[in-house]
Amino acid sequence: TSNLPAGPATAGRALQSEVQRVYEQTNAAVVHIDGEVAASPSSPGGRGIGSGFVWDDQGNIVTNYHVVADAQTLLVSFAGTMHHTAAIVGVDPSNDLAVIRTMRDNPPAPLALADSDELKIGQFVVAIGNPFGLDRTLSLGVISALGRTIASPDNRFIGEAIQTDAAINPGNSGGPLLDLDGRVVGVNTQILSESGSSAGIGFAIPANTLARVVPSLIAN
């Protein structure tokens, strides 16, 4: 038998159980977004991928504006099921947010929002999304900093962004950053990286910005 203290191992198993529970409770609400971009004289066209999550029981899905901005058609898939056509409901380039909607019957339960003003540096967070098209991939990290300022797609600035070291890669954009209660603390939106892949510095739009912007995009 080992004489090593059980504390660290017990704490590790407790964290593992919490992360597993968050994934089990929330991953069905995370969607894979495919955007077909038409060719033009300045662009060869092609296919873009991103993530999103179910906002309500009306089929509304939150994602990033830059995921859908140039798409001629949008297809959304839930947990490996067939693709569903989606339409844009509203966009906010200054906050890099968009709402799209599918006509799928009985969408998964929407995700709840946390109060992002209550976040603490060092708090564990989980990112779920589709990096490089790999559906519903989970990564674990912490909140590295709060109140960061990042550029928006319309060359303005997004304030109060969350910085995290949870791995975020191309395809994660628009997916949720979650606390260990399974609540959305932010929407993963950017990385800072010389290689274009995760270097441990990612940014998310805070949940309180979603709470302010998304209902207006749906209503108007």
Short mmCIF file of C-alpha atoms in Angstrom, two decimals:
data_model
loop_
_atom_site.label_atom_id
_atom_site.label_comp_id
_atom_site.label_asym_id
_atom_site.label_seq_id
_atom_site.Cartn_x
_atom_site.Cartn_y
_atom_site.Cartn_z
CA THR A 1 0.00 0.00 0.00
CA SER A 2 1.09 3.59 -0.63
CA ASN A 3 1.92 6.00 2.15
CA LEU A 4 1.30 9.00 -0.11
CA PRO A 5 -1.49 11.34 1.01
CA ALA A 6 -4.81 10.75 -0.71
CA GLY A 7 -5.67 14.45 -0.91
CA PRO A 8 -4.26 15.36 -4.36
CA ALA A 9 -5.58 12.19 -6.00
CA THR A 10 -9.00 12.68 -4.44
CA ALA A 11 -9.09 16.32 -5.59
CA GLY A 12 -8.08 15.27 -9.09
CA ARG A 13 -10.85 12.69 -9.28
CA ALA A 14 -13.36 15.26 -8.02
CA LEU A 15 -12.35 17.71 -10.76
CA GLN A 16 -12.48 14.91 -13.33
CA SER A 17 -16.02 14.04 -12.27
CA GLU A 18 -17.11 17.67 -12.50
CA VAL A 19 -15.67 18.07 -15.99
CA GLN A 20 -17.30 14.85 -17.15
CA ARG A 21 -20.64 15.98 -15.72
CA VAL A 22 -20.41 19.34 -17.50
CA TYR A 23 -19.75 17.62 -20.80
CA GLU A 24 -22.57 15.13 -20.36
CA GLN A 25 -25.04 17.90 -19.49
CA THR A 26 -24.09 20.40 -22.18
CA ASN A 27 -22.50 18.82 -25.27
CA ALA A 28 -25.82 18.06 -26.99
CA ALA A 29 -26.54 21.80 -27.11
CA VAL A 30 -23.27 22.55 -28.94
CA VAL A 31 -23.65 22.60 -32.71
CA HIS A 32 -21.38 22.30 -35.71
CA ILE A 33 -21.84 25.11 -38.24
CA ASP A 34 -20.82 24.76 -41.89
CA GLY A 35 -20.85 27.84 -44.07
CA GLU A 36 -20.59 27.65 -47.85
CA VAL A 37 -18.83 30.71 -49.25
CA ALA A 38 -19.39 31.50 -52.92
CA ALA A 39 -16.42 32.19 -55.18
CA SER A 40 -15.77 35.78 -56.25
CA PRO A 41 -13.06 37.66 -58.16
CA SER A 42 -11.26 38.25 -54.85
CA SER A 43 -11.94 34.88 -53.22
CA PRO A 44 -11.87 31.24 -54.36
CA GLY A 45 -14.85 30.45 -52.14
CA GLY A 46 -14.99 27.28 -50.11
CA ARG A 47 -16.25 26.00 -46.80
CA GLY A 48 -15.92 27.45 -43.34
CA ILE A 49 -16.57 25.73 -40.04
CA GLY A 50 -17.48 27.00 -36.62
CA SER A 51 -19.43 26.26 -33.49
CA GLY A 52 -22.51 27.56 -31.74
CA PHE A 53 -24.89 26.63 -28.97
CA VAL A 54 -28.62 26.46 -28.40
CA TRP A 55 -29.96 29.67 -26.87
CA ASP A 56 -33.66 28.88 -26.45
CA ASP A 57 -36.40 26.40 -27.36
CA GLN A 58 -37.34 28.36 -30.50
CA GLY A 59 -34.38 27.05 -32.48
CA ASN A 60 -32.16 30.12 -31.97
CA ILE A 61 -28.43 29.44 -31.88
CA VAL A 62 -25.68 31.83 -30.78
CA THR A 63 -22.37 31.95 -32.63
CA ASN A 64 -19.77 34.47 -33.76
CA TYR A 65 -20.50 36.99 -36.46
CA HIS A 66 -17.26 36.06 -38.26
CA VAL A 67 -18.43 32.43 -38.51
CA VAL A 68 -21.47 33.38 -40.62
CA ALA A 69 -20.50 36.73 -42.16
CA ASP A 70 -19.57 35.58 -45.67
CA ALA A 71 -21.65 32.41 -45.89
CA GLN A 72 -24.15 32.04 -48.70
CA THR A 73 -25.71 29.00 -47.06
CA LEU A 74 -25.52 27.73 -43.48
CA LEU A 75 -25.87 24.14 -42.29
CA VAL A 76 -26.08 23.14 -38.64
CA SER A 77 -25.62 19.66 -37.21
CA PHE A 78 -26.50 18.47 -33.71
CA ALA A 79 -24.48 15.65 -32.15
CA GLY A 80 -23.71 13.91 -35.41
CA THR A 81 -27.23 14.03 -36.81
CA MET A 82 -28.10 15.19 -40.31
CA HIS A 83 -27.51 18.78 -41.32
CA HIS A 84 -30.30 21.33 -40.91
CA THR A 85 -30.48 24.50 -42.97
CA ALA A 86 -30.16 27.66 -40.88
CA ALA A 87 -30.99 31.30 -41.50
CA ILE A 88 -29.43 34.39 -39.97
CA VAL A 89 -31.70 36.10 -37.44
CA GLY A 90 -29.45 39.00 -36.50
CA VAL A 91 -25.81 40.05 -36.35
CA ASP A 92 -23.68 42.41 -34.28
CA PRO A 93 -20.24 42.78 -35.89
CA SER A 94 -19.03 45.16 -33.18
CA ASN A 95 -19.40 42.41 -30.58
CA ASP A 96 -18.67 39.56 -33.03
CA LEU A 97 -22.03 37.94 -32.23
CA ALA A 98 -24.74 36.43 -34.40
CA VAL A 99 -27.96 34.51 -33.95
CA ILE A 100 -29.03 31.90 -36.46
CA ARG A 101 -32.12 29.69 -36.44
CA THR A 102 -32.96 26.20 -37.60
CA MET A 103 -36.35 24.62 -38.06
CA ARG A 104 -35.38 21.42 -36.26
CA ASP A 105 -38.15 19.99 -34.09
CA ASN A 106 -37.37 19.52 -30.39
CA PRO A 107 -33.91 21.10 -30.21
CA PRO A 108 -31.68 20.17 -27.26
CA ALA A 109 -32.19 22.05 -24.02
CA PRO A 110 -30.63 25.53 -24.13
CA LEU A 111 -27.58 26.40 -22.07
CA ALA A 112 -27.87 28.72 -19.07
CA LEU A 113 -25.81 31.89 -18.68
CA ALA A 114 -23.54 32.69 -15.78
CA ASP A 115 -22.97 36.19 -14.43
CA SER A 116 -19.61 36.98 -16.00
CA ASP A 117 -19.04 39.85 -13.54
CA GLU A 118 -18.57 37.17 -10.87
CA LEU A 119 -15.71 35.36 -12.65
CA LYS A 120 -12.34 34.99 -10.94
CA ILE A 121 -8.86 34.53 -12.36
CA GLY A 122 -7.82 30.92 -11.81
CA GLN A 123 -11.38 29.60 -12.07
CA PHE A 124 -11.67 26.35 -14.04
CA VAL A 125 -13.50 26.57 -17.36
CA VAL A 126 -14.36 24.13 -20.14
CA ALA A 127 -14.50 24.89 -23.86
CA ILE A 128 -16.63 22.72 -26.16
CA GLY A 129 -16.59 23.16 -29.91
CA ASN A 130 -15.46 21.78 -33.24
CA PRO A 131 -11.75 22.53 -33.68
CA PHE A 132 -10.61 21.62 -37.19
CA GLY A 133 -14.06 20.06 -37.67
CA LEU A 134 -13.69 17.55 -34.82
CA ASP A 135 -17.20 17.57 -33.37
CA ARG A 136 -17.85 18.47 -29.74
CA THR A 137 -14.25 18.45 -28.59
CA LEU A 138 -13.69 19.35 -24.94
CA SER A 139 -10.72 21.25 -23.54
CA LEU A 140 -10.09 22.27 -19.94
CA GLY A 141 -8.32 25.32 -18.62
CA VAL A 142 -8.60 28.30 -16.34
CA ILE A 143 -9.52 31.93 -16.66
CA SER A 144 -6.14 33.53 -17.24
CA ALA A 145 -7.20 37.17 -17.15
CA LEU A 146 -10.28 39.38 -17.27
CA GLY A 147 -11.08 42.70 -18.90
CA ARG A 148 -9.00 42.20 -22.02
CA THR A 149 -9.64 44.36 -25.09
CA ILE A 150 -9.70 42.59 -28.47
CA ALA A 151 -10.42 43.69 -32.04
CA SER A 152 -13.88 43.17 -33.51
CA PRO A 153 -14.62 42.17 -37.13
CA ASP A 154 -15.65 45.73 -38.01
CA ASN A 155 -12.32 47.14 -36.77
CA ARG A 156 -13.68 48.34 -33.47
CA PHE A 157 -12.93 46.89 -30.06
CA ILE A 158 -14.59 44.43 -27.71
CA GLY A 159 -13.94 45.24 -24.07
CA GLU A 160 -14.09 43.03 -21.00
CA ALA A 161 -13.07 39.90 -22.94
CA ILE A 162 -12.18 36.76 -20.98
CA GLN A 163 -8.70 35.30 -21.52
CA THR A 164 -8.31 31.54 -21.08
CA ASP A 165 -5.66 28.88 -21.57
CA ALA A 166 -8.26 26.24 -22.50
CA ALA A 167 -7.24 25.06 -25.97
CA ILE A 168 -9.12 27.01 -28.65
CA ASN A 169 -8.41 26.38 -32.32
CA PRO A 170 -9.97 27.21 -35.70
CA GLY A 171 -13.49 25.78 -35.60
CA ASN A 172 -13.99 26.56 -31.90
CA SER A 173 -15.27 30.03 -32.75
CA GLY A 174 -18.82 30.56 -31.56
CA GLY A 175 -18.76 27.69 -29.08
CA PRO A 176 -19.36 28.08 -25.36
CA LEU A 177 -16.86 28.60 -22.58
CA LEU A 178 -18.48 26.99 -19.53
CA ASP A 179 -18.00 27.03 -15.79
CA LEU A 180 -18.10 23.81 -13.76
CA ASP A 181 -21.82 24.30 -13.19
CA GLY A 182 -22.34 23.97 -16.94
CA ARG A 183 -23.25 27.64 -17.41
CA VAL A 184 -21.99 29.74 -20.31
CA VAL A 185 -19.44 32.29 -19.11
CA GLY A 186 -18.51 33.39 -22.63
CA VAL A 187 -18.38 32.67 -26.36
CA ASN A 188 -14.98 31.58 -27.67
CA THR A 189 -13.98 34.00 -30.39
CA GLN A 190 -10.24 34.53 -30.94
CA ILE A 191 -6.78 33.20 -30.25
CA LEU A 192 -3.41 34.89 -30.05
CA SER A 193 -0.96 32.65 -31.86
CA GLU A 194 1.93 32.95 -34.30
CA SER A 195 1.16 29.48 -35.71
CA GLY A 196 -2.61 29.84 -36.08
CA SER A 197 -3.19 27.03 -33.56
CA SER A 198 -3.66 27.19 -29.82
CA ALA A 199 -0.77 28.76 -27.96
CA GLY A 200 -2.65 28.87 -24.68
CA ILE A 201 -4.06 32.36 -25.18
CA GLY A 202 -7.70 32.44 -26.19
CA PHE A 203 -10.43 35.01 -25.76
CA ALA A 204 -14.16 34.79 -25.15
CA ILE A 205 -16.94 37.36 -25.29
CA PRO A 206 -18.40 37.53 -21.76
CA ALA A 207 -21.83 36.16 -20.92
CA ASN A 208 -23.14 39.52 -19.74
CA THR A 209 -22.52 40.92 -23.22
CA LEU A 210 -24.60 38.03 -24.60
CA ALA A 211 -27.37 38.77 -22.13
CA ARG A 212 -27.49 42.35 -23.38
CA VAL A 213 -27.07 41.79 -27.14
CA VAL A 214 -28.69 38.47 -28.06
CA PRO A 215 -32.30 39.23 -27.00
CA SER A 216 -32.17 42.39 -29.12
CA LEU A 217 -30.90 40.48 -32.15
CA ILE A 218 -33.78 38.02 -31.82
CA ALA A 219 -36.45 40.66 -31.19
CA ASN A 220 -35.37 43.05 -33.92
#
